Amino acid sequence: MHILSEIHVYPVKSLGGFSLTEAIVERRGLRHDRRWMLVDEDGKFVTQREIPKMALLSTAIEPDHLVVFSKQHPAERVWVPLEIPLESLPKQMVEIWSDRCAAHVLPGPINEWFSDILEQKLRLVHMPETTHRWADGRYAPKGQYVSFADGFCYLIIGQASLDDLNSRLAEPLPMNRFRPNLVFTGGDPFEEDDWSDFQVGSVPFRAIKSCGRCPITTTDQDTAQRAAEPLQTLATYRRRGNKVLFGRDVVWMGEGDAQIQVGDKIEKAG
C-alpha cells in the first residue's frame, strides 16, 4: 500500500519551505507553492545555485502574511502581505530559464530586506493569477501551466527511494535536499520512475517525467555548505544520459478545488 506521508510547500523559489498535514491542490501547484521569486536587477531569477545562503532563509504562512525569516537568527524576518491590490504594485517581465512572464514587484522595504540579508541587489516578485507560464509541452498535457517552479507543478518522491540512496552514503541525508511537494511510503525504491496516472485520495495526478537533479541537492539546507553528495553517489546508478534522476515531475489532472492530506491512500491507474 502507498500512503501520502509528507506534504511540503516552498512559497519563495529556492528558500526553505514548510510541512503541512493537508493542502489545497491548484492548477499551478499546491496553494502558495513558489508563487514568489527573487530576481536580480535585470529581472532574472536567482536560486541557491548562485546564492547558496538562500538555504538559510525559511518561510511560514500566517493568516494575512507570508513570513520570511533567518533560520540562524529567527528575529530577522520580513512580512509580505498575501493580499495587496495589484494596481498598487509595479509590473515587471521576469526571466526564469527560457521563459519570460509578467510578475508584480513587492514594495521597496521588502526588497531592501532581501538585498541586505543576501548581500546582493534583489527584488521579490509575485506571480498573479493572470500569468500563465506554460509547462513544457513535450511532457505535460496541453493547457498545463506552472508557478515559478523549475518546470512542473509538483514533485513526488518515495521514501523507499531516499532510503535506498542513504544506504549507499557514509552519512544519510534528509528529504529536504530534494525539495519534493509530495512524499509517500510503501512500494519499492524508485518505482515512481514508472508511474503515470495516479490518485491521492480521490485527487487525480499524472507523473510525466523523472526529475534531473542540480547542485542545489548538494547544499546543506541548515548550513548552506556544499559537498559532493548526493550527486556523486546518485551518478553511479541513477544517471540517464547527461542527467542524474531522483523523483518524478507531476501535474494535477483535476478541475475546481481539491484537497489532499497526509495519510491519504495513493492508487495507481491500471
PDB file of C-alpha atoms in Angstrom, residues 14 17 23 35 37-38 55 75 83 106 112 123 126 130 152 166 173 181 187 193 195 263 266 270:
ATOM      1  CA  SER A  14      14.769  28.332  -3.582  1.00  0.00           C
ATOM      2  CA  GLY A  17       9.642  25.650   2.905  1.00  0.00           C
ATOM      3  CA  ALA A  23      -3.075  21.250   1.429  1.00  0.00           C
ATOM      4  CA  ARG A  35       4.277  31.948  -6.094  1.00  0.00           C
ATOM      5  CA  MET A  37      10.643  34.529  -6.547  1.00  0.00           C
ATOM      6  CA  LEU A  38      13.764  36.639  -6.092  1.00  0.00           C
ATOM      7  CA  ALA A  55      19.011  27.991   2.078  1.00  0.00           C
ATOM      8  CA  ALA A  75      14.136  37.503  14.846  1.00  0.00           C
ATOM      9  CA  GLU A  83      -3.368  40.449  -0.303  1.00  0.00           C
ATOM     10  CA  LEU A 106       6.826  43.909  -3.948  1.00  0.00           C
ATOM     11  CA  GLU A 112      15.792  46.041   0.822  1.00  0.00           C
ATOM     12  CA  ARG A 123      13.660  42.181  -5.737  1.00  0.00           C
ATOM     13  CA  HIS A 126       4.832  37.647  -7.103  1.00  0.00           C
ATOM     14  CA  THR A 130      -3.476  36.234 -14.616  1.00  0.00           C
ATOM     15  CA  PHE A 152       6.444  21.418 -13.450  1.00  0.00           C
ATOM     16  CA  ASN A 166      21.047   6.672   2.148  1.00  0.00           C
ATOM     17  CA  LEU A 173      20.688  12.898   4.012  1.00  0.00           C
ATOM     18  CA  ASN A 181       5.984  18.530  -2.630  1.00  0.00           C
ATOM     19  CA  GLY A 187       6.442   0.218  -2.515  1.00  0.00           C
ATOM     20  CA  ASP A 193      10.020   6.271 -12.251  1.00  0.00           C
ATOM     21  CA  TRP A 195       4.255   5.916 -12.660  1.00  0.00           C
ATOM     22  CA  GLY A 263      -2.485   9.628   5.327  1.00  0.00           C
ATOM     23  CA  ILE A 266      -2.274   6.574  -3.275  1.00  0.00           C
ATOM     24  CA  GLY A 270      -4.468   0.241 -14.060  1.00  0.00           C
TER      25      GLY A 270
END
